[in-house]
Amino acid sequence: MVDVLTPEQRQLNMSRIRGRDTKPEMLIRRGLHARGLRYRLQDRSLPGRPDLVFPRHHAVILVHGCFWHGHDCPMFRLPATRREFWSAKIGANRSRDAKSHEALIALGWRVLTIWECSLKGKGRWPFGSVLEACVGFIQGNQVELMISGAWPASIAKT
């Protein structure tokens, strides 16, 4: 399949994709701040530069986009063009995510991963429920937790 955009247009589109301050991340940040939780952003001294770091609670939050991090949900679909490139890129992202996750746990950090599909799409949670799960994790003692969309069986991938 041929790309409908010129290389210059494609480059402009791709340059606008953000690695931080994404919409899902900002929703979580605002919600947790409103509930009185304070955090640091993208601490470079930690493996994988977690999106939110709660030093007082020794917990981190990773907000993952379903496409870029290759989540196994209906919101992720490999592009039809340049499948080998995208498959390798997303595979490398998944591998890097797994390594940083393991490294954070090995360093004694508690890790919460929030997937984009839990915040938008047909499988999204009520936003208050996502925030309550986050607060419960941060203030609790659970080592790791993943929040992803609640997909009905008819929509979920098989």
mmCIF file of C-alpha atoms in Angstrom:
data_model
loop_
_atom_site.group_PDB
_atom_site.id
_atom_site.type_symbol
_atom_site.label_atom_id
_atom_site.label_comp_id
_atom_site.label_asym_id
_atom_site.label_seq_id
_atom_site.Cartn_x
_atom_site.Cartn_y
_atom_site.Cartn_z
ATOM 1 C CA MET A 1 0.000 0.000 0.000
ATOM 2 C CA VAL A 2 1.407 3.382 -1.006
ATOM 3 C CA ASP A 3 1.528 6.197 1.526
ATOM 4 C CA VAL A 4 -1.005 8.919 0.666
ATOM 5 C CA LEU A 5 1.202 11.612 2.187
ATOM 6 C CA THR A 6 4.401 13.055 0.791
ATOM 7 C CA PRO A 7 7.568 12.344 2.798
ATOM 8 C CA GLU A 8 7.532 15.959 4.046
ATOM 9 C CA GLN A 9 3.916 15.692 5.224
ATOM 10 C CA ARG A 10 4.607 12.340 6.905
ATOM 11 C CA GLN A 11 7.671 13.799 8.662
ATOM 12 C CA LEU A 12 5.599 16.741 9.908
ATOM 13 C CA ASN A 13 2.895 14.385 11.226
ATOM 14 C CA MET A 14 5.403 12.126 12.974
ATOM 15 C CA SER A 15 7.277 15.080 14.501
ATOM 16 C CA ARG A 16 4.095 16.139 16.280
ATOM 17 C CA ILE A 17 3.727 12.837 18.154
ATOM 18 C CA ARG A 18 4.613 13.544 21.745
ATOM 19 C CA GLY A 19 6.688 11.386 24.048
ATOM 20 C CA ARG A 20 5.609 13.211 27.193
ATOM 21 C CA ASP A 21 2.673 15.360 28.310
ATOM 22 C CA THR A 22 0.326 13.158 26.288
ATOM 23 C CA LYS A 23 -3.413 13.465 26.825
ATOM 24 C CA PRO A 24 -3.719 10.238 28.893
ATOM 25 C CA GLU A 25 -0.699 11.245 30.992
ATOM 26 C CA MET A 26 -2.096 14.728 31.613
ATOM 27 C CA LEU A 27 -5.461 13.287 32.695
ATOM 28 C CA ILE A 28 -3.760 11.068 35.280
ATOM 29 C CA ARG A 29 -1.461 13.861 36.451
ATOM 30 C CA ARG A 30 -4.284 16.350 36.951
ATOM 31 C CA GLY A 31 -6.488 13.796 38.698
ATOM 32 C CA LEU A 32 -3.791 12.667 41.123
ATOM 33 C CA HIS A 33 -2.661 16.226 41.831
ATOM 34 C CA ALA A 34 -6.268 17.200 42.602
ATOM 35 C CA ARG A 35 -6.355 14.328 45.120
ATOM 36 C CA GLY A 36 -3.336 15.741 46.925
ATOM 37 C CA LEU A 37 -0.637 13.445 45.566
ATOM 38 C CA ARG A 38 2.669 15.048 44.583
ATOM 39 C CA TYR A 39 5.103 13.507 42.162
ATOM 40 C CA ARG A 40 8.147 14.052 39.989
ATOM 41 C CA LEU A 41 8.043 13.847 36.219
ATOM 42 C CA GLN A 42 10.227 11.585 34.076
ATOM 43 C CA ASP A 43 13.095 10.991 36.498
ATOM 44 C CA ARG A 44 16.110 10.337 34.280
ATOM 45 C CA SER A 45 17.950 8.514 37.055
ATOM 46 C CA LEU A 46 15.421 5.649 36.947
ATOM 47 C CA PRO A 47 15.304 2.934 34.265
ATOM 48 C CA GLY A 48 12.870 3.792 31.475
ATOM 49 C CA ARG A 49 12.228 7.338 32.775
ATOM 50 C CA PRO A 50 8.827 6.626 34.379
ATOM 51 C CA ASP A 51 6.106 9.178 33.617
ATOM 52 C CA LEU A 52 5.282 9.824 37.285
ATOM 53 C CA VAL A 53 7.522 9.115 40.263
ATOM 54 C CA PHE A 54 6.251 9.141 43.853
ATOM 55 C CA PRO A 55 9.469 9.045 45.924
ATOM 56 C CA ARG A 56 7.631 9.197 49.249
ATOM 57 C CA HIS A 57 5.673 6.051 48.388
ATOM 58 C CA HIS A 58 8.501 4.447 46.377
ATOM 59 C CA ALA A 59 6.097 3.990 43.463
ATOM 60 C CA VAL A 60 6.146 4.884 39.772
ATOM 61 C CA ILE A 61 3.418 5.157 37.149
ATOM 62 C CA LEU A 62 3.963 4.373 33.487
ATOM 63 C CA VAL A 63 1.245 5.659 31.136
ATOM 64 C CA HIS A 64 1.517 3.618 27.938
ATOM 65 C CA GLY A 65 -0.125 4.306 24.593
ATOM 66 C CA CYS A 66 -1.577 1.097 23.169
ATOM 67 C CA PHE A 67 -0.044 1.626 19.720
ATOM 68 C CA TRP A 68 3.496 2.662 20.640
ATOM 69 C CA HIS A 69 3.885 0.060 23.362
ATOM 70 C CA GLY A 70 2.140 -2.766 21.483
ATOM 71 C CA HIS A 71 -0.687 -3.533 23.907
ATOM 72 C CA ASP A 72 -2.704 -6.636 23.170
ATOM 73 C CA CYS A 73 -6.066 -4.876 22.903
ATOM 74 C CA PRO A 74 -8.455 -3.878 20.102
ATOM 75 C CA MET A 75 -6.947 -0.366 20.031
ATOM 76 C CA PHE A 76 -3.625 -1.740 18.763
ATOM 77 C CA ARG A 77 -3.302 -2.610 15.118
ATOM 78 C CA LEU A 78 -0.073 -2.907 13.165
ATOM 79 C CA PRO A 79 -0.069 -0.474 10.210
ATOM 80 C CA ALA A 80 -0.668 -1.998 6.776
ATOM 81 C CA THR A 81 2.347 -0.256 5.246
ATOM 82 C CA ARG A 82 5.935 -1.134 6.160
ATOM 83 C CA ARG A 83 4.800 -3.972 8.431
ATOM 84 C CA GLU A 84 8.349 -5.273 8.982
ATOM 85 C CA PHE A 85 9.545 -1.856 10.156
ATOM 86 C CA TRP A 86 6.623 -1.339 12.531
ATOM 87 C CA SER A 87 6.760 -4.890 13.839
ATOM 88 C CA ALA A 88 10.460 -4.494 14.681
ATOM 89 C CA LYS A 89 9.930 -1.034 16.209
ATOM 90 C CA ILE A 90 7.002 -2.058 18.412
ATOM 91 C CA GLY A 91 8.794 -5.292 19.356
ATOM 92 C CA ALA A 92 11.844 -3.275 20.460
ATOM 93 C CA ASN A 93 9.575 -0.953 22.477
ATOM 94 C CA ARG A 94 7.972 -3.954 24.204
ATOM 95 C CA SER A 95 11.371 -5.435 24.982
ATOM 96 C CA ARG A 96 12.666 -2.122 26.367
ATOM 97 C CA ASP A 97 9.496 -1.726 28.470
ATOM 98 C CA ALA A 98 9.931 -5.208 29.955
ATOM 99 C CA LYS A 99 13.592 -4.553 30.811
ATOM 100 C CA SER A 100 12.845 -1.221 32.510
ATOM 101 C CA HIS A 101 9.912 -2.739 34.377
ATOM 102 C CA GLU A 102 12.115 -5.543 35.733
ATOM 103 C CA ALA A 103 14.913 -3.091 36.577
ATOM 104 C CA LEU A 104 12.522 -0.827 38.516
ATOM 105 C CA ILE A 105 11.226 -3.760 40.552
ATOM 106 C CA ALA A 106 14.795 -4.970 41.164
ATOM 107 C CA LEU A 107 15.606 -1.501 42.543
ATOM 108 C CA GLY A 108 12.685 -1.795 44.957
ATOM 109 C CA TRP A 109 10.214 0.462 43.145
ATOM 110 C CA ARG A 110 6.533 -0.424 42.887
ATOM 111 C CA VAL A 111 5.272 -0.161 39.294
ATOM 112 C CA LEU A 112 1.804 0.776 38.051
ATOM 113 C CA THR A 113 1.225 0.584 34.290
ATOM 114 C CA ILE A 114 -1.811 2.400 32.914
ATOM 115 C CA TRP A 115 -2.748 1.565 29.340
ATOM 116 C CA GLU A 116 -4.386 4.137 27.081
ATOM 117 C CA CYS A 117 -7.346 1.792 26.466
ATOM 118 C CA SER A 118 -8.351 2.107 30.132
ATOM 119 C CA LEU A 119 -8.923 5.842 29.559
ATOM 120 C CA LYS A 120 -10.500 5.927 26.099
ATOM 121 C CA GLY A 121 -12.358 3.732 23.671
ATOM 122 C CA LYS A 122 -15.167 1.251 24.227
ATOM 123 C CA GLY A 123 -13.296 -0.573 26.978
ATOM 124 C CA ARG A 124 -12.489 2.484 29.092
ATOM 125 C CA TRP A 125 -13.020 2.545 32.829
ATOM 126 C CA PRO A 126 -14.941 5.345 34.527
ATOM 127 C CA PHE A 127 -12.234 7.954 35.125
ATOM 128 C CA GLY A 128 -12.905 8.083 38.862
ATOM 129 C CA SER A 129 -12.321 4.328 39.074
ATOM 130 C CA VAL A 130 -8.950 4.645 37.338
ATOM 131 C CA LEU A 131 -7.920 7.380 39.766
ATOM 132 C CA GLU A 132 -9.100 5.366 42.774
ATOM 133 C CA ALA A 133 -7.081 2.383 41.567
ATOM 134 C CA CYS A 134 -4.043 4.659 41.181
ATOM 135 C CA VAL A 135 -4.423 6.163 44.644
ATOM 136 C CA GLY A 136 -4.962 2.716 46.161
ATOM 137 C CA PHE A 137 -1.806 1.447 44.481
ATOM 138 C CA ILE A 138 0.318 4.447 45.426
ATOM 139 C CA GLN A 139 -0.741 4.418 49.062
ATOM 140 C CA GLY A 140 -0.787 0.619 49.339
ATOM 141 C CA ASN A 141 1.954 -1.963 49.289
ATOM 142 C CA GLN A 142 1.257 -3.887 46.078
ATOM 143 C CA VAL A 143 4.469 -4.337 44.041
ATOM 144 C CA GLU A 144 2.973 -4.107 40.563
ATOM 145 C CA LEU A 145 -0.364 -3.453 38.913
ATOM 146 C CA MET A 146 -1.605 -3.033 35.365
ATOM 147 C CA ILE A 147 -4.742 -1.119 34.439
ATOM 148 C CA SER A 148 -6.074 -1.820 30.963
ATOM 149 C CA GLY A 149 -9.407 -1.511 29.215
ATOM 150 C CA ALA A 150 -12.299 -3.794 30.084
ATOM 151 C CA TRP A 151 -13.063 -5.170 26.657
ATOM 152 C CA PRO A 152 -16.231 -7.212 26.078
ATOM 153 C CA ALA A 153 -15.507 -10.703 24.721
ATOM 154 C CA SER A 154 -17.069 -9.760 21.368
ATOM 155 C CA ILE A 155 -14.530 -6.936 20.893
ATOM 156 C CA ALA A 156 -11.416 -8.372 22.530
ATOM 157 C CA LYS A 157 -8.721 -9.976 20.389
ATOM 158 C CA THR A 158 -8.650 -13.741 20.368
#
